[in-house]
Amino acid sequence: QRLLEVLNRLVEAGNSVVVIEHNLDVIRNADWIIDLGPEGGDHGGEIVAEGAPHDLARVKRSYTGQVLQEAGV
């Protein structure tokens, strides 16, 4: 929660913030997500989906989108 508060203050002050994160709370509060995959290592590295959290929740190929959908985003 503290991290989200700090990130929100930076954005409210007019800054752009880029975060690499796996924490669902941080992801669901993002303005824009770029989801890389579909897997890791040699089986990943391409953009699977991008957009707001509710947009990613509709992309079946995105593991992040699947988790967001299950979380009710």
PDB file of C-alpha atoms in Angstrom:
ATOM      1  CA  GLN A   1       0.000   0.000   0.000  1.00  0.00           C
ATOM      2  CA  ARG A   2       2.843   2.388   0.846  1.00  0.00           C
ATOM      3  CA  LEU A   3       4.428   1.818  -2.569  1.00  0.00           C
ATOM      4  CA  LEU A   4       1.146   2.665  -4.313  1.00  0.00           C
ATOM      5  CA  GLU A   5       0.860   5.881  -2.303  1.00  0.00           C
ATOM      6  CA  VAL A   6       4.383   6.950  -3.282  1.00  0.00           C
ATOM      7  CA  LEU A   7       3.819   6.093  -6.956  1.00  0.00           C
ATOM      8  CA  ASN A   8       0.524   8.004  -6.992  1.00  0.00           C
ATOM      9  CA  ARG A   9       2.205  11.073  -5.474  1.00  0.00           C
ATOM     10  CA  LEU A  10       4.875  10.982  -8.188  1.00  0.00           C
ATOM     11  CA  VAL A  11       2.212  10.810 -10.911  1.00  0.00           C
ATOM     12  CA  GLU A  12       0.141  13.572  -9.302  1.00  0.00           C
ATOM     13  CA  ALA A  13       3.274  15.743  -9.330  1.00  0.00           C
ATOM     14  CA  GLY A  14       3.420  15.363 -13.122  1.00  0.00           C
ATOM     15  CA  ASN A  15       6.012  12.584 -13.357  1.00  0.00           C
ATOM     16  CA  SER A  16       5.913   9.542 -15.598  1.00  0.00           C
ATOM     17  CA  VAL A  17       6.554   6.323 -13.692  1.00  0.00           C
ATOM     18  CA  VAL A  18       7.631   3.030 -15.271  1.00  0.00           C
ATOM     19  CA  VAL A  19       7.360  -0.027 -13.025  1.00  0.00           C
ATOM     20  CA  ILE A  20       8.239  -3.661 -13.680  1.00  0.00           C
ATOM     21  CA  GLU A  21       6.024  -5.580 -11.288  1.00  0.00           C
ATOM     22  CA  HIS A  22       4.273  -8.890 -10.636  1.00  0.00           C
ATOM     23  CA  ASN A  23       2.181  -7.713  -7.682  1.00  0.00           C
ATOM     24  CA  LEU A  24      -1.518  -7.756  -8.613  1.00  0.00           C
ATOM     25  CA  ASP A  25      -2.359  -4.677  -6.516  1.00  0.00           C
ATOM     26  CA  VAL A  26       0.246  -2.614  -8.371  1.00  0.00           C
ATOM     27  CA  ILE A  27      -0.845  -3.983 -11.763  1.00  0.00           C
ATOM     28  CA  ARG A  28      -4.547  -3.319 -11.196  1.00  0.00           C
ATOM     29  CA  ASN A  29      -3.751   0.315 -10.249  1.00  0.00           C
ATOM     30  CA  ALA A  30      -1.686   0.967 -13.385  1.00  0.00           C
ATOM     31  CA  ASP A  31      -2.855   3.418 -16.039  1.00  0.00           C
ATOM     32  CA  TRP A  32      -1.274   1.354 -18.822  1.00  0.00           C
ATOM     33  CA  ILE A  33       0.208  -2.150 -18.902  1.00  0.00           C
ATOM     34  CA  ILE A  34       2.573  -3.719 -21.423  1.00  0.00           C
ATOM     35  CA  ASP A  35       2.390  -7.486 -20.904  1.00  0.00           C
ATOM     36  CA  LEU A  36       5.369  -9.459 -22.208  1.00  0.00           C
ATOM     37  CA  GLY A  37       5.246 -13.191 -22.832  1.00  0.00           C
ATOM     38  CA  PRO A  38       3.612 -15.495 -23.518  1.00  0.00           C
ATOM     39  CA  GLU A  39       6.120 -17.429 -21.386  1.00  0.00           C
ATOM     40  CA  GLY A  40       9.526 -16.556 -19.958  1.00  0.00           C
ATOM     41  CA  GLY A  41      13.024 -16.904 -21.388  1.00  0.00           C
ATOM     42  CA  ASP A  42      13.261 -18.211 -24.948  1.00  0.00           C
ATOM     43  CA  HIS A  43       9.476 -18.649 -25.049  1.00  0.00           C
ATOM     44  CA  GLY A  44       8.647 -15.022 -24.313  1.00  0.00           C
ATOM     45  CA  GLY A  45       9.755 -11.485 -24.908  1.00  0.00           C
ATOM     46  CA  GLU A  46       6.992 -10.394 -27.244  1.00  0.00           C
ATOM     47  CA  ILE A  47       4.168  -8.019 -26.432  1.00  0.00           C
ATOM     48  CA  VAL A  48       1.156 -10.216 -25.658  1.00  0.00           C
ATOM     49  CA  ALA A  49      -1.182  -7.373 -24.720  1.00  0.00           C
ATOM     50  CA  GLU A  50      -1.197  -3.711 -23.779  1.00  0.00           C
ATOM     51  CA  GLY A  51      -3.729  -1.309 -22.393  1.00  0.00           C
ATOM     52  CA  ALA A  52      -5.571  -0.462 -19.215  1.00  0.00           C
ATOM     53  CA  PRO A  53      -6.117  -3.280 -16.689  1.00  0.00           C
ATOM     54  CA  HIS A  54      -9.747  -3.797 -17.807  1.00  0.00           C
ATOM     55  CA  ASP A  55      -8.520  -4.134 -21.420  1.00  0.00           C
ATOM     56  CA  LEU A  56      -5.957  -6.801 -20.502  1.00  0.00           C
ATOM     57  CA  ALA A  57      -8.612  -8.743 -18.582  1.00  0.00           C
ATOM     58  CA  ARG A  58     -10.238  -9.505 -21.963  1.00  0.00           C
ATOM     59  CA  VAL A  59      -7.077 -10.889 -23.634  1.00  0.00           C
ATOM     60  CA  LYS A  60      -7.190 -14.689 -23.289  1.00  0.00           C
ATOM     61  CA  ARG A  61      -3.564 -15.108 -24.424  1.00  0.00           C
ATOM     62  CA  SER A  62      -2.352 -12.921 -21.546  1.00  0.00           C
ATOM     63  CA  TYR A  63      -1.664 -14.684 -18.239  1.00  0.00           C
ATOM     64  CA  THR A  64      -1.791 -11.263 -16.598  1.00  0.00           C
ATOM     65  CA  GLY A  65      -5.162 -10.660 -18.228  1.00  0.00           C
ATOM     66  CA  GLN A  66      -6.475 -13.990 -16.949  1.00  0.00           C
ATOM     67  CA  VAL A  67      -5.442 -13.126 -13.375  1.00  0.00           C
ATOM     68  CA  LEU A  68      -6.983  -9.664 -13.687  1.00  0.00           C
ATOM     69  CA  GLN A  69     -10.232 -11.187 -14.949  1.00  0.00           C
ATOM     70  CA  GLU A  70     -10.315 -13.666 -12.043  1.00  0.00           C
ATOM     71  CA  ALA A  71      -9.770 -10.711  -9.674  1.00  0.00           C
ATOM     72  CA  GLY A  72     -12.831  -8.998 -11.131  1.00  0.00           C
ATOM     73  CA  VAL A  73     -11.050  -6.161 -12.913  1.00  0.00           C
TER      74      VAL A  73
END
